[in-house]
Coordinates of C-alpha atoms in Angstrom, one line a residue:
X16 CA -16.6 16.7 -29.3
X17 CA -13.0 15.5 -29.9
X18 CA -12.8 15.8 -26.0
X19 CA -16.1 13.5 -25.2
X20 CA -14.7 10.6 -27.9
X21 CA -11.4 10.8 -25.9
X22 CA -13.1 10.4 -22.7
X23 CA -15.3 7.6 -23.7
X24 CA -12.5 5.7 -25.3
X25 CA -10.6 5.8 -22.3
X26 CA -13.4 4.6 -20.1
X27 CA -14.8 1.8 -22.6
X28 CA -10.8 0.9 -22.7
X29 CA -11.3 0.6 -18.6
X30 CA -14.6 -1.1 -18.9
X31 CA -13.7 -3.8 -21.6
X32 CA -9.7 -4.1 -20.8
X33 CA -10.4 -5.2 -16.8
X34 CA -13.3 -7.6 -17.9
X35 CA -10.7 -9.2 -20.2
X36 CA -8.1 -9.6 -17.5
X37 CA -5.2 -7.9 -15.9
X38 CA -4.1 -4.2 -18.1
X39 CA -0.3 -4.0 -18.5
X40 CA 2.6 -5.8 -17.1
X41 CA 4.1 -5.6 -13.8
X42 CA 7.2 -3.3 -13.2
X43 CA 9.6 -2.9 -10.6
X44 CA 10.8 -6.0 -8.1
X45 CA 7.4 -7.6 -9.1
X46 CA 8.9 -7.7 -12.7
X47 CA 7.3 -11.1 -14.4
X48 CA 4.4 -11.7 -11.8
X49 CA 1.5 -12.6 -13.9
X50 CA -1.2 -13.8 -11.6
X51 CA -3.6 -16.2 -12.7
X52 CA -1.9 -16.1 -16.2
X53 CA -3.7 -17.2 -19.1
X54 CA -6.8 -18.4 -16.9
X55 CA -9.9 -17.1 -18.2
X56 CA -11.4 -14.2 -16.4
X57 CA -14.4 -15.4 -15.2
X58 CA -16.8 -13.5 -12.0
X59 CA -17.9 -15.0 -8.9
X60 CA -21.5 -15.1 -7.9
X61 CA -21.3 -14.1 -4.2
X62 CA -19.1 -13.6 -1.4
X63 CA -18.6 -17.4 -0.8
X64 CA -18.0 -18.2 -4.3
X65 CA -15.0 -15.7 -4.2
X66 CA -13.6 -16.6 -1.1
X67 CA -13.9 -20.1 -2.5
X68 CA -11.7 -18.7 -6.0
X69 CA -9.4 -17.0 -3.9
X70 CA -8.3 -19.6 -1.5
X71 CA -8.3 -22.9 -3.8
X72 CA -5.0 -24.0 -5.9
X73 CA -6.3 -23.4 -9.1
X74 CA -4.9 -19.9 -11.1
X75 CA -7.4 -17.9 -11.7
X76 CA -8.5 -14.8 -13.0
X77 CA -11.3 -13.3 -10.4
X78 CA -12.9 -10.5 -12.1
X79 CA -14.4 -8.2 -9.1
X80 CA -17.6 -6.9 -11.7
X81 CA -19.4 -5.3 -8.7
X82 CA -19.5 -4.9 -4.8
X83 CA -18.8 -7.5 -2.5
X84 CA -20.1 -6.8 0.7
X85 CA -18.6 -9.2 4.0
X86 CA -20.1 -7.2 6.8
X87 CA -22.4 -9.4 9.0
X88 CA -21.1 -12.5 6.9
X89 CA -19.1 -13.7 10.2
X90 CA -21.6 -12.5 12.9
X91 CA -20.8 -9.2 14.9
X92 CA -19.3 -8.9 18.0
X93 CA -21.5 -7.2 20.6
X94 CA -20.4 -5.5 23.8
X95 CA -16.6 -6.6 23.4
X96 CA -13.9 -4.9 25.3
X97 CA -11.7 -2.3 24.0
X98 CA -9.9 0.3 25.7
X99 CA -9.3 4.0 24.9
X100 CA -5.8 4.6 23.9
X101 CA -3.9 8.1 25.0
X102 CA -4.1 8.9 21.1
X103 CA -7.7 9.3 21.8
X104 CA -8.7 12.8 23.2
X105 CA -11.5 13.8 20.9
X106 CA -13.7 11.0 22.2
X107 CA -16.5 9.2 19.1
X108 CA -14.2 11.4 16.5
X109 CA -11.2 9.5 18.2
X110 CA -10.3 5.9 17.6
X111 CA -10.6 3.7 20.3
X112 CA -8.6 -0.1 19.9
X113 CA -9.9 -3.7 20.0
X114 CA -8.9 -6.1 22.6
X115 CA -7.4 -8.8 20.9
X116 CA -6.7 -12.4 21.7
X117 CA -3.0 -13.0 22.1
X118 CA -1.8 -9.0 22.6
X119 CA -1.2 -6.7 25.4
X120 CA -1.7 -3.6 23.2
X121 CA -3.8 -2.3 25.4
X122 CA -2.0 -2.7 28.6
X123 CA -3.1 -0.3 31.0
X124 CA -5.4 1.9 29.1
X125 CA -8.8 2.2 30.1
X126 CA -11.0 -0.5 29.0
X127 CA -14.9 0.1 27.3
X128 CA -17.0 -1.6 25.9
X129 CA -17.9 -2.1 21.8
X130 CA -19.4 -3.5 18.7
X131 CA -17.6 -4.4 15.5
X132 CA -18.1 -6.6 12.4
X133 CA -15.8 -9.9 12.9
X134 CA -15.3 -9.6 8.9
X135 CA -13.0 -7.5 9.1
X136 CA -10.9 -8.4 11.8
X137 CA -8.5 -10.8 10.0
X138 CA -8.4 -11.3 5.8
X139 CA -8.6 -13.9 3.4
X140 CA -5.6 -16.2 2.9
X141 CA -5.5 -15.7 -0.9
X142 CA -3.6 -18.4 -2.6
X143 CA -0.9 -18.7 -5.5
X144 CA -0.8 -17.7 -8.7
X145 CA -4.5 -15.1 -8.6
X146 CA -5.4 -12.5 -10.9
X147 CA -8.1 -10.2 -8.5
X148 CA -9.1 -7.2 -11.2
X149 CA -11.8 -4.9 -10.8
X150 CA -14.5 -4.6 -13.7
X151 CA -14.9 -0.4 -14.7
X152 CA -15.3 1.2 -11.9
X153 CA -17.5 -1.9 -10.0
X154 CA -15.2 -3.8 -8.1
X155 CA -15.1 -3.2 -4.4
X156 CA -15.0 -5.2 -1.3
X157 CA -16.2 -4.0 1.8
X158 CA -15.5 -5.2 5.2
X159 CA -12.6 -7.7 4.5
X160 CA -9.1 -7.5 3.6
X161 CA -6.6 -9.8 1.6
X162 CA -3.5 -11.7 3.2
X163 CA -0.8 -12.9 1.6
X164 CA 1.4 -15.3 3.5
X165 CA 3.0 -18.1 4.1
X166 CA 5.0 -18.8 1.2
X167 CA 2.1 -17.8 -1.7
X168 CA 3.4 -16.2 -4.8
X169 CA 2.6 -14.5 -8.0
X170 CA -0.7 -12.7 -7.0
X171 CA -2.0 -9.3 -8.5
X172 CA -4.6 -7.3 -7.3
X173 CA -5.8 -4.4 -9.6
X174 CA -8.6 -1.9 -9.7
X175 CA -10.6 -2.7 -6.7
X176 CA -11.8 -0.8 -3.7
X177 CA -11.4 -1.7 -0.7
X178 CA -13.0 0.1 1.8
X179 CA -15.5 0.0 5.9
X180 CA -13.1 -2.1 7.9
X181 CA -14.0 -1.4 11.0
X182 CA -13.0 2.3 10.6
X183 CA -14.0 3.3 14.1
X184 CA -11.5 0.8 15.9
X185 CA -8.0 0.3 16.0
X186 CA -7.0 -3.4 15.1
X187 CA -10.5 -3.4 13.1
X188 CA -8.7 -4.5 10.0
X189 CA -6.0 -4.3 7.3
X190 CA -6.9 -4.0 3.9
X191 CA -3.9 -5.8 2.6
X192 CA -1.4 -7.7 4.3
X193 CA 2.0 -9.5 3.0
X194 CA 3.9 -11.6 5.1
X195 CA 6.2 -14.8 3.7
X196 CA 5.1 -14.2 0.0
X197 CA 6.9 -13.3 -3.6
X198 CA 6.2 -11.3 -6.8
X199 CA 3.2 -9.3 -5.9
X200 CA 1.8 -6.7 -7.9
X201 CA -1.1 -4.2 -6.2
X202 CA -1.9 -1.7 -9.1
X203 CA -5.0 0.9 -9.3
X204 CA -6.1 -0.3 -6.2
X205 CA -8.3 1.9 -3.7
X206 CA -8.1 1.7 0.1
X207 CA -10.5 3.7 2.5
X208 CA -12.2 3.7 5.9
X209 CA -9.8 0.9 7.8
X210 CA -9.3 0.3 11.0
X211 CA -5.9 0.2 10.7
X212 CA -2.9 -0.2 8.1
X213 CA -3.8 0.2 4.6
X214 CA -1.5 -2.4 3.6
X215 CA 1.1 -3.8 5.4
X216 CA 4.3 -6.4 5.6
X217 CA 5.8 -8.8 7.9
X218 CA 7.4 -10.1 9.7
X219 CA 8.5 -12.4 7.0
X220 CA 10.2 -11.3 3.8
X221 CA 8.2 -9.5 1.1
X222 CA 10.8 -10.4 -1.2
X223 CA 9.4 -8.5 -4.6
X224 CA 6.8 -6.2 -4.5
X225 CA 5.1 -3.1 -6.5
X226 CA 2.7 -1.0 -5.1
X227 CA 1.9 1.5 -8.0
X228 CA -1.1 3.8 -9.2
X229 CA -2.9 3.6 -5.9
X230 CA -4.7 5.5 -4.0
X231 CA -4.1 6.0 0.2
X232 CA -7.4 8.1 1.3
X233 CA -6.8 9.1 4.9
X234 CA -10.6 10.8 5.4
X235 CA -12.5 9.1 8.3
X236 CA -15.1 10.2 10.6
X237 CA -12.8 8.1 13.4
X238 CA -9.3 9.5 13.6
X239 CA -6.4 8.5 15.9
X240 CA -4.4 11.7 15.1
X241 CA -8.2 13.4 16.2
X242 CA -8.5 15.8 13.1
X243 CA -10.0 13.9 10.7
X244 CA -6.7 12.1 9.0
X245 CA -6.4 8.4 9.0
X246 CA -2.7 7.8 10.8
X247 CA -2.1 3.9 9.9
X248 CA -1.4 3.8 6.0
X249 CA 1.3 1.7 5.0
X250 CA 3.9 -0.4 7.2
X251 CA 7.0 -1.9 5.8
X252 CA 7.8 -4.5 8.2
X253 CA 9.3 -7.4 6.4
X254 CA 12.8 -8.8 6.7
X255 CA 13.8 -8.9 3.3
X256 CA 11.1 -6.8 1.4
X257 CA 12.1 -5.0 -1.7
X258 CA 9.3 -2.9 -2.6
X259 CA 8.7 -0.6 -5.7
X260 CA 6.4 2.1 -4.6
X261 CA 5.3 4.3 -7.7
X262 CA 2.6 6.6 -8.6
X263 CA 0.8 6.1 -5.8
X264 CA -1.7 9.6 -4.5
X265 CA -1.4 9.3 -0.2
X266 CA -3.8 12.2 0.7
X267 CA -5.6 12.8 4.1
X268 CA -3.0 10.6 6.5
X269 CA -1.5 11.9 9.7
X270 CA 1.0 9.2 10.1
X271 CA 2.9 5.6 8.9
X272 CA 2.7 7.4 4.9
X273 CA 4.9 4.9 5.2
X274 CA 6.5 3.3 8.5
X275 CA 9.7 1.0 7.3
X276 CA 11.3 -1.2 9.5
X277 CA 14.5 -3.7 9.8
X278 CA 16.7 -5.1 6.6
X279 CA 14.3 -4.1 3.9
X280 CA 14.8 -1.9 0.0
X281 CA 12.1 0.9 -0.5
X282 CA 12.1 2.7 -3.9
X283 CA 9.2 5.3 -3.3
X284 CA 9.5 7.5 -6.8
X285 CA 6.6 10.0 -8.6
X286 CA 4.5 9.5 -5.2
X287 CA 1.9 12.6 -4.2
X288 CA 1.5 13.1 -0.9
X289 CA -1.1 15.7 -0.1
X290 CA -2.5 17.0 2.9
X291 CA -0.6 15.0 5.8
X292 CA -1.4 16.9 8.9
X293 CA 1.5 14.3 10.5
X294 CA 4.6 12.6 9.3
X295 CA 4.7 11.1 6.3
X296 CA 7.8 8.6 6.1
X297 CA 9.0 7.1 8.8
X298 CA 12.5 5.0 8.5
X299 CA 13.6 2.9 11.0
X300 CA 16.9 1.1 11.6
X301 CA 17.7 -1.7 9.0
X302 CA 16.1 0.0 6.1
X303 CA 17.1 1.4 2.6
X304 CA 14.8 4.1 1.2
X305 CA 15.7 5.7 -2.3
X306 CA 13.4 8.8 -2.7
X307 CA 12.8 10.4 -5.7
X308 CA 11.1 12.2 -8.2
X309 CA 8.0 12.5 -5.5
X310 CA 5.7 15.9 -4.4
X311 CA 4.7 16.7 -0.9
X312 CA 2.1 19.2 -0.6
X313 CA 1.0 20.8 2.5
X314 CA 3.1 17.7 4.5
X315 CA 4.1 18.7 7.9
X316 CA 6.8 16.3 8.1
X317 CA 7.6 14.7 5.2
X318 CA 10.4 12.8 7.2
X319 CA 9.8 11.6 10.5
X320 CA 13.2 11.5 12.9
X321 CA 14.0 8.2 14.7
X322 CA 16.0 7.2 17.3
X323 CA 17.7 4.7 14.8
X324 CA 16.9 6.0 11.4
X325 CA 17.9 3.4 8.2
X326 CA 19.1 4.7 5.5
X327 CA 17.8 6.9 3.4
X328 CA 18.5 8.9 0.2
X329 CA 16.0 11.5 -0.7
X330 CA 17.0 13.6 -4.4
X331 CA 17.6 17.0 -4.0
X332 CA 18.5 19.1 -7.0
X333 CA 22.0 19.2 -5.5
X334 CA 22.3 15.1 -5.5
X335 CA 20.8 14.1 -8.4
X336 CA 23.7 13.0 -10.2
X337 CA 25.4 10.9 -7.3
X338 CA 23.0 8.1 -8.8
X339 CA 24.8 7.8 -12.1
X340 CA 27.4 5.2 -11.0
X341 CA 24.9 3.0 -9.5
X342 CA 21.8 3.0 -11.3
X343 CA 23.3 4.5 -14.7
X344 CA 21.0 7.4 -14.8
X345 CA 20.4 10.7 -12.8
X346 CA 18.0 10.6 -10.0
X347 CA 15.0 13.2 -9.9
X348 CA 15.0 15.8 -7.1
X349 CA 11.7 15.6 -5.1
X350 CA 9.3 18.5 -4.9
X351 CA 8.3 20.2 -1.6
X352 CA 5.8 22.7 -1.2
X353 CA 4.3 24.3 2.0
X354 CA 5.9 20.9 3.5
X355 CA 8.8 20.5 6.2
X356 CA 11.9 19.2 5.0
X357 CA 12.9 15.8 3.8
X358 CA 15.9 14.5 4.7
X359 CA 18.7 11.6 3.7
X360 CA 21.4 12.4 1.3
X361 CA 23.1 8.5 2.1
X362 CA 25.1 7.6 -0.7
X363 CA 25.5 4.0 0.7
X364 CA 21.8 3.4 -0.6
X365 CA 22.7 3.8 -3.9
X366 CA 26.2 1.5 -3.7
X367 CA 24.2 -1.5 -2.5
X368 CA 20.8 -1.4 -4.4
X369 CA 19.8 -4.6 -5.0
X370 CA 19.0 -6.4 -8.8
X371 CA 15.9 -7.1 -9.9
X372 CA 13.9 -3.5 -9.9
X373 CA 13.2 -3.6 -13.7
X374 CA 11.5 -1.5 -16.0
X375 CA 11.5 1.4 -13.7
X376 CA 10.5 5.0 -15.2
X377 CA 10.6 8.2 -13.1
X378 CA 8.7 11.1 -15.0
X379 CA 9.7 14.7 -14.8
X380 CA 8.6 16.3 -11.3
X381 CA 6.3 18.9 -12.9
X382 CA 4.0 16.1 -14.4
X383 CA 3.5 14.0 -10.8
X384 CA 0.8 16.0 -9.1
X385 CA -1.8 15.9 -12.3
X386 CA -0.9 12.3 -13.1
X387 CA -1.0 10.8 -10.4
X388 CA -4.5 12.5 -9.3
X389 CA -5.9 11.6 -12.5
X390 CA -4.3 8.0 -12.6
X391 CA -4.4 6.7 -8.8
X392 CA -6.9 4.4 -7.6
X393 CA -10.2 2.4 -9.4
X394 CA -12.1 3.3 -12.4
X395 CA -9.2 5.0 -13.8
X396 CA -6.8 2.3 -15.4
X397 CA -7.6 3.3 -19.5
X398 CA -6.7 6.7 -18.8
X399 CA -3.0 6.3 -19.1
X400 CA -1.6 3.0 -19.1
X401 CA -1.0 0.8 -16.1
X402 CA 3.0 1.5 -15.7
X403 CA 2.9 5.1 -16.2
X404 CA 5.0 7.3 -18.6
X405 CA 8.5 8.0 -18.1
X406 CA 11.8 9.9 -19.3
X407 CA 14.1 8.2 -17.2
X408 CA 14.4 4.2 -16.6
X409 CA 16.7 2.1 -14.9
X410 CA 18.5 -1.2 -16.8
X411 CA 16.6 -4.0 -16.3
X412 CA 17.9 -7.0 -13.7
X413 CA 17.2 -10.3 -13.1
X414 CA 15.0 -11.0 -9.8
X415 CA 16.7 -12.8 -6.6
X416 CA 14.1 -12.8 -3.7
X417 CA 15.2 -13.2 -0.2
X418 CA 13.7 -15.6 2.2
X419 CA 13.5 -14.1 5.7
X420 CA 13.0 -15.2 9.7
X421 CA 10.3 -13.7 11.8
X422 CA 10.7 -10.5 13.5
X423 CA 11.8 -9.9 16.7
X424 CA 10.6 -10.1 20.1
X425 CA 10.8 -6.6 20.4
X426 CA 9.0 -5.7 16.9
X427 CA 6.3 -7.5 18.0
X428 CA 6.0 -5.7 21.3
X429 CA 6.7 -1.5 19.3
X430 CA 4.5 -2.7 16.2
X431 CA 1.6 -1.6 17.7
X432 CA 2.6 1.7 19.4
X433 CA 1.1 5.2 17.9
X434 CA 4.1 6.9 18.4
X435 CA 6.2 4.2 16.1

């Protein structure tokens, strides 16, 4: 009986908390983003109303209170071409890509023909200063993504499912993209069934971003690794991001768990990464990863070699301490089990962590796999608080974001390669 009162406090706290607004405070390089603010929380009607909310100048709280649905709200595109990438060897399990305007993705593949919902293709421009929060266990938007670029700031997005993007296509849609924007906080958020990444940044500076208590579900009918395992999660391509990544549960991915590219800061800490039938991080050259205090279960490469790998410290129990000096704490040794190895023991990482990470709080190992499944992802944000519990923390910093140029010729030309 105790038990049953526990369990509907906890879910009338969900219920009641994200109908009032935002639950918690953002942590991390998104320290002081508050959204929409004071605004009062107030639900759109339909799908026009909120694309209305989300792309005016006013701050806003946009309570999600039940499913919007943008499939065959921008037509659908009928015997398009596509062509079947080498990745695809399993045929309608496989993923096949969209031709689209402006890329040469395809190149030389074969072409075909195919049908997908324009919705999803490209997001919606979301505007400064939003509060997006999902009511209970209601909000969800299906078939359309978010983008933040171009200079918008102070956005967070928490407790809502996204989810039917086109899952069949590559280049059918991202659920979440950042490109040219500051203090972002994506919390309790659920992403399934995309076409491609998850969420994703760049080419211009992220410059302080938390990605926390969210849940990365790789299962898909339509699989470019061909077994079932979604391979485009999360891609870290911004010049300039610093990103807090905490408490999130990555589970059925092949690939990109995440991919991190050029002069970016990637504090990935009390992750769970489960089932990965490919590589989990990738780290390119340019890149500082601190890695700690995360679980990899049944991971067949937790750490993906590159020809020009970043930099990269990943806690073992050997290391731990060589964080002291920098951060003024010990780091926590991440946990491996029936996993390959995870390598990166670069001190450097530590010795030129950037200011502004604050209020972070990596709990003991042995309590990430049960929080975080219990935690991560919608419906789920009474049940332990929205930053997590703790034993360690590191000082807080004042924030200093950095403003970035576009990428490269030649990131544009490897972003959309399988193999990077």
């Amino acid at each position: 009986m105790v038990l049953l009162r526990s369990v509907l406090a906890a879910a009338l706290l969900s219920a009641s908390a994200s109908a009032d607004g935002v639950v918690g405070s953002a942590f991390g390089f998104a320290s002081g983003t508050t959204g929409g603010g004071s605004a009062a929380a107030a639900a759109p009607a339909d799908i026009k109303e909120l694309k209305e909310w989300l792309t005016d100048s006013t701050p806003r709280v946009i309570l999600i209170d039940k499913e919007f649905n943008f499939i065959g709200s921008e037509d659908t595109c009928t015997d398009c071409e596509c062509c079947i990438p080498d990745s695809n060897t399993c045929g309608s399990k496989g993923q096949n890509a969209i031709k689209t305007d402006g890329s040469d993705w395809c190149g030389s593949y074969p072409t075909t023909k195919c049908t997908y919902d324009n919705a999803g293709i490209e997001g919606i421009n979301v505007a400064s200063d939003k509060s997006i929060v999902g009511v209970g266990s209601a909000g969800v938007i299906r078939g359309k993504g978010l983008r933040l670029v171009n200079g918008v700031t102070n956005i967070i997005i928490q407790n809502v499912h996204f989810t039917e993007l086109n899952p069949q296509y590559i280049w059918g849609g991202d659920a979440i993209t950042l490109d040219g924007t500051d203090k972002v906080w994506i919390d309790h958020v659920k992403v399934s069934k995309v076409g491609r990444q998850m969420i994703a940044t760049g080419y211009k500076s992220s410059g302080g971003v938390t990605i926390s208590n969210s849940e990365f579900d790789g299962q898909t009918s339509w699989s470019a690794s061909c077994d079932g395992h979604h391979y485009w999660t999360v891609l870290g391509y911004g010049k300039g991001d610093k990103v807090t990544f905490a408490n999130n549960y990555l589970h059925h991915t092949s690939g990109r768990s995440p991919k991190l590219e050029f002069n970016s800061h990637w504090h990935a800490y009390n992750n769970y990464w489960e089932n990965n039938s490919g590589h989990a991080f990738d780290v390119g050259e340019g890149v500082n990863a601190l890695i700690e205090g995360n679980v990899f279960s049944n991971v067949k490469t937790p750490m993906n070699p590159d020809s020009k790998p970043g930099l990269t410290f990943a806690a073992s129990s050997n290391d731990t301490s060589s964080c002291t000096s920098a951060l003024g704490r010990a780091c926590v040794a991440n946990k491996l089990t029936s996993s390959g190895t995870l390598s990166g023991s670069d001190e450097s990482v530590l010795s030129s962590w950037p200011k502004g990470e604050s209020g972070v709080k990596v709990m003991s190992i042995d309590n990430v796999p049960t929080y975080v499944k219990s935690n991560a992802g919608t419906g789920k944000i009474g049940n332990a608080g929205a930053s997590g519990s703790a034993s360690a923390s590191v000082p807080a910093a004042t924030s200093s974001a950095t403003p970035s140029a576009s990428a490269s010729a030649h990131a544009k030309r490897h972003i959309g390669k399988r193999h990077h």
